[in-house]
Short mmCIF file of C-alpha atoms in Angstrom, two decimals:
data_model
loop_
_atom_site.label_atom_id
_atom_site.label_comp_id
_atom_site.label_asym_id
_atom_site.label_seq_id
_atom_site.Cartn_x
_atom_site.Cartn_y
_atom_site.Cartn_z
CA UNK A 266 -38.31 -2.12 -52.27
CA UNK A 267 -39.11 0.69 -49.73
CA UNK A 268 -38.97 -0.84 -46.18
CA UNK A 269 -41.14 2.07 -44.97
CA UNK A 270 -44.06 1.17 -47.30
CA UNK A 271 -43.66 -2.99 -46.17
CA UNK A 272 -42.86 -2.08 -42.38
CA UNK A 273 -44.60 0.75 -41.69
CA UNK A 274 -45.43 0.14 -37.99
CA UNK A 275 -41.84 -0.77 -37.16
CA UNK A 276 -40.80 2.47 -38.83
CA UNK A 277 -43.53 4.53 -37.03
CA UNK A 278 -42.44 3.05 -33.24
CA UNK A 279 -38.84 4.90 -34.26
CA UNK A 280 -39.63 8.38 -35.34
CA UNK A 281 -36.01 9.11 -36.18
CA UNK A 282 -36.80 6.85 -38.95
CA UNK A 283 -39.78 8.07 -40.15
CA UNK A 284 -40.52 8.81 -43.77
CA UNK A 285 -38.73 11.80 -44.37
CA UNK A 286 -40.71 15.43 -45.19
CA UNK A 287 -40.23 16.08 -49.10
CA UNK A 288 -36.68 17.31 -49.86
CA UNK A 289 -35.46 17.10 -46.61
CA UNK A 290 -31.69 15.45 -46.51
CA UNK A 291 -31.10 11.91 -44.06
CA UNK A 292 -28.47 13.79 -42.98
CA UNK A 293 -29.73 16.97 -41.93
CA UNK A 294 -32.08 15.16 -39.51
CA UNK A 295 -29.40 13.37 -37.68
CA UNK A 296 -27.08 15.89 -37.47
CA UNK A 297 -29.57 18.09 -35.86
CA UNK A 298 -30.58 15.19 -33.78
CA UNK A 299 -26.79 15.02 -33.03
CA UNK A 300 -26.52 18.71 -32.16
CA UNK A 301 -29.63 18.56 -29.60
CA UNK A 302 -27.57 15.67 -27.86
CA UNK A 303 -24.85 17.50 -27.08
CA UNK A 304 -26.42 20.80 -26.12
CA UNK A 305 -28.36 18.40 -23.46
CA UNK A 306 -24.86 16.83 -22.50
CA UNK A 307 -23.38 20.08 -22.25
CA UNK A 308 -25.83 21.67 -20.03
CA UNK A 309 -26.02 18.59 -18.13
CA UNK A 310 -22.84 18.67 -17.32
CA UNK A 311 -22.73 22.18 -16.52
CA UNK A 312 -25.21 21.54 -13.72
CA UNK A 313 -23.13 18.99 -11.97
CA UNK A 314 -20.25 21.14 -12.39
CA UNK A 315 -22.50 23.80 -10.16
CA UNK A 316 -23.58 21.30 -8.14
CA UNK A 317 -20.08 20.08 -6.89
CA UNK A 318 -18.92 23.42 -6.28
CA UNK A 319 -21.44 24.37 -4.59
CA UNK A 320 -20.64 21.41 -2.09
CA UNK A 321 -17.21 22.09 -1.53
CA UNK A 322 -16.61 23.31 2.01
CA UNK A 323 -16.77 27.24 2.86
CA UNK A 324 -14.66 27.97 6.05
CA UNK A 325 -16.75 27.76 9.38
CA UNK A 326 -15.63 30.23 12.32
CA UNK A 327 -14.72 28.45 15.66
CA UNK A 328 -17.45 29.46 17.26
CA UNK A 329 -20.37 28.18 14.47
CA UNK A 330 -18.33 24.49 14.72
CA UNK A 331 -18.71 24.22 18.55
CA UNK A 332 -22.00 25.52 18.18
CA UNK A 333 -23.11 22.95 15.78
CA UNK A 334 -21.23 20.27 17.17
CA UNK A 335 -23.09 21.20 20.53
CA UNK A 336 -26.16 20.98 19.07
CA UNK A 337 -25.64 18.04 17.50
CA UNK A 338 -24.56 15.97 20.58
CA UNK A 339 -27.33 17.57 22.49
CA UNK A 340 -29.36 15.71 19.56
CA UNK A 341 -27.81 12.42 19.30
CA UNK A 342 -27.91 12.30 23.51
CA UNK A 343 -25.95 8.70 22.82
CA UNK A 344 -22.23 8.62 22.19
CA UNK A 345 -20.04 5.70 21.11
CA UNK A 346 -17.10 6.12 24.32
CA UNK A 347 -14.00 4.20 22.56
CA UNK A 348 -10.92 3.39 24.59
CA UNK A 349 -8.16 1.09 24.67
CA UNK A 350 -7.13 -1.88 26.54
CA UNK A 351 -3.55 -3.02 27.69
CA UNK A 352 -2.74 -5.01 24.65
CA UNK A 353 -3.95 -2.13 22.26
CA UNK A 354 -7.10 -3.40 20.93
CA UNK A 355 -10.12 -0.67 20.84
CA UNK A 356 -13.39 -1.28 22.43
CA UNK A 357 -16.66 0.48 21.97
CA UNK A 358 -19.86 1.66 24.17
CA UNK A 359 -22.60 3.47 23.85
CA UNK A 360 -22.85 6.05 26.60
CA UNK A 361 -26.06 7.72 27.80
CA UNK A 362 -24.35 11.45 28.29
CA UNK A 363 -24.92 14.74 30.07
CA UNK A 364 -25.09 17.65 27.74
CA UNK A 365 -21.51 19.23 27.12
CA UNK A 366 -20.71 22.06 28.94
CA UNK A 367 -19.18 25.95 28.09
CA UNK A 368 -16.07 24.51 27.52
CA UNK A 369 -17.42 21.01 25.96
CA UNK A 370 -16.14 19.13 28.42
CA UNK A 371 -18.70 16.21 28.51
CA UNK A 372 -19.63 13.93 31.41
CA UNK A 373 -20.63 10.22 31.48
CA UNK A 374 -21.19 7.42 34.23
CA UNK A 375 -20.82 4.02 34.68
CA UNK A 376 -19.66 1.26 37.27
CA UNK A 377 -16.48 1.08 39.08
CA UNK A 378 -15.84 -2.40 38.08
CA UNK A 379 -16.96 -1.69 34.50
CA UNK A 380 -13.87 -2.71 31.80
CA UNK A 381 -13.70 1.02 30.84
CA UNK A 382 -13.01 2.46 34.15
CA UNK A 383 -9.16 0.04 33.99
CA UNK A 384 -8.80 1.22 30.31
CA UNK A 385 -8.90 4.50 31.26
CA UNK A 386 -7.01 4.04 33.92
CA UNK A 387 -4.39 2.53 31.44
CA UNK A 388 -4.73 5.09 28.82
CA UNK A 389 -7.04 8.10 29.70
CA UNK A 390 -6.48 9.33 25.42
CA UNK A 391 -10.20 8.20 24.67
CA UNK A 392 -13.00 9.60 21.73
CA UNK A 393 -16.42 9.76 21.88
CA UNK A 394 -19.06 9.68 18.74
CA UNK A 395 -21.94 11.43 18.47
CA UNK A 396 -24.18 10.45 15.09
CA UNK A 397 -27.65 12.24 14.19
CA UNK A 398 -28.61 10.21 11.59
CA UNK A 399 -31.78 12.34 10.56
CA UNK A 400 -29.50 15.37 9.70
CA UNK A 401 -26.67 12.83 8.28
CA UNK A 402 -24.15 15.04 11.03
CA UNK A 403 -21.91 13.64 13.51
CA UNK A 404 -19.53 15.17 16.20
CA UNK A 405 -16.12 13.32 16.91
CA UNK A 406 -14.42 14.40 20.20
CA UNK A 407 -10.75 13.14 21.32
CA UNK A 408 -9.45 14.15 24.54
CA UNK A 409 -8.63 12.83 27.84
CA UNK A 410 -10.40 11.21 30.27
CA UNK A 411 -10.74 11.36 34.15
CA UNK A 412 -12.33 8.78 36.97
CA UNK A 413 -13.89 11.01 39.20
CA UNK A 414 -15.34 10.22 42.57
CA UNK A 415 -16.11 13.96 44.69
CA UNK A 416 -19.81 13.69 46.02
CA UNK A 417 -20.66 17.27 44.65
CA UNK A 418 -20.06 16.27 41.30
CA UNK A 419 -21.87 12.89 41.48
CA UNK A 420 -24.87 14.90 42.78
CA UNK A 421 -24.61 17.32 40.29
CA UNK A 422 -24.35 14.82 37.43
CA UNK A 423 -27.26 11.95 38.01
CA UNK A 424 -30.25 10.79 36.49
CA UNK A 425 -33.06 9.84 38.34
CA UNK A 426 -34.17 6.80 35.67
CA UNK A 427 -30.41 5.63 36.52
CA UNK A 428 -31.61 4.57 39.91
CA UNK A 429 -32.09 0.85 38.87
CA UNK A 430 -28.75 0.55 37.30
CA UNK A 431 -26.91 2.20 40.79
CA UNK A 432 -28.75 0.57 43.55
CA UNK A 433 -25.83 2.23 45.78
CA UNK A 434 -24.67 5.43 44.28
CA UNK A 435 -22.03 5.72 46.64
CA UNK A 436 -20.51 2.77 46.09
CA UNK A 437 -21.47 1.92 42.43
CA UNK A 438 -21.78 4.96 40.91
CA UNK A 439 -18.61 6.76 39.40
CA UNK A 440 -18.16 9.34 36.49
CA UNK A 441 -15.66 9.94 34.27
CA UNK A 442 -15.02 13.63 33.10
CA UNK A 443 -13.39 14.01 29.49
CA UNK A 444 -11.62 17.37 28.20
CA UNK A 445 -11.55 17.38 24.38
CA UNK A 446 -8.11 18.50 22.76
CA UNK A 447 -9.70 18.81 19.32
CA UNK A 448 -13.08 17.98 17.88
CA UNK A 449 -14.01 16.98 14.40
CA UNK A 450 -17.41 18.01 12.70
CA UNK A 451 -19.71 16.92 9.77
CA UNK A 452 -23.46 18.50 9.50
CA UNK A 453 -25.13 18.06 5.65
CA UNK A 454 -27.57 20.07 6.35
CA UNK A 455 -25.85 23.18 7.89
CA UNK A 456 -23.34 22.77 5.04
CA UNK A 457 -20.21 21.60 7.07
CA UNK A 458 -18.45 19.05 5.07
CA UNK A 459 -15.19 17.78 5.02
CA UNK A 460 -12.83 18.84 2.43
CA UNK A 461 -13.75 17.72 -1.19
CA UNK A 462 -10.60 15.95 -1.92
CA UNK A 463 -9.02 14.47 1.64
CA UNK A 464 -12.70 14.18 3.05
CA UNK A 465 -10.80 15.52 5.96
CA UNK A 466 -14.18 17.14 8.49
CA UNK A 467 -13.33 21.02 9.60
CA UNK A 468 -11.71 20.72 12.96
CA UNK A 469 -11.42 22.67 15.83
CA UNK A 470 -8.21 22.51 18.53
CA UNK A 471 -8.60 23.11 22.43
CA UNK A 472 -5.83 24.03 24.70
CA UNK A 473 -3.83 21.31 26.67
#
């Protein structure tokens, strides 16, 4: 009995199955079926094979990771400032910063009596996180921390829409100044990834 004649709709929905052309071999159509499969693997694969090499990290000169990293922060605005109490444990804030300077030494502000002002006090090793989540890039700075009172500075470094939170800026305003020892990078966009087996972001190292 010939299914195709019986069936013939279920044989048409599968047109590997269809009624073969006049002298033409079952397996000559499957092995050419077979061969278009894997020319379509192959050149799949190829393509991802471009693909992931063209990810993997090129090397970045200092000066085109501090700029991107600057730009970046300047971005984000808002850092994460993370520093640690007596007993060890790590504790997180977000921070509304002033734009890093030449030397990317960054400024922030906050209260006198405020938890992170004994931390630091404690341990001034803290790291701040900047995270532009529109160009998947983020800047991660560690360095060391300083409470800094001098009325220049203060002046220099203040926000007028601050004024509610500082009622007396003499009194309850203080800043704390942080020099970064080494600062860690990540921009998609731009290109700068961390390495494609340790993940490890390109770095760059300040004098102590």
């Amino acid at each position: 009995m010939d299914r195709r004649t019986h069936y013939p709709a279920r044989y048409a929905s599968h047109p590997h199955l269809a009624p073969l052309p006049e002298g033409e071999e079952v397996s000559s159509r499957f092995c050419n079926g077979a061969t278009k499969s894997c020319l379509a693997l192959f050149i799949a694969l190829s393509i991802a094979l471009i693909a992931i090499r063209a990810q993997e990290p090129k090397k970045w000169s200092r000066e085109q990771l501090v700029s991107a990293a600057r730009e970046i922060m300047n971005t984000a605005r808002y850092c994460a400032l993370i520093t640690t109490d007596a007993k060890g444990s790590i504790h997180a804030r977000t921070m509304d910063t002033f734009a890093p300077d030449e030397k990317m030494i960054v400024w922030l502000a906050t209260n006198p009596r405020s938890r992170k002002v004994a931390e630091v006090r404690r341990n001034p090793h803290v790291t701040l996180y900047y995270f532009d989540r529109e160009n998947q890039a983020y800047v991660t700075i560690h360095g060391t921390a300083r409470l800094v009172k001098d009325a220049a500075e203060k002046a220099r470094h203040w926000k007028q829409e601050w004024s509610a939170f500082y009622p007396n800026r003499n009194r309850d305003y203080l800043l704390i100044k942080v020099v970064p020892t080494r600062l860690e990078v990540v921009d998609t966009k731009k290109g700068i990834v961390g390495d494609a087996k340790s993940w490890r972001p390109p770095t760059v190292l300040f004098p102590k």
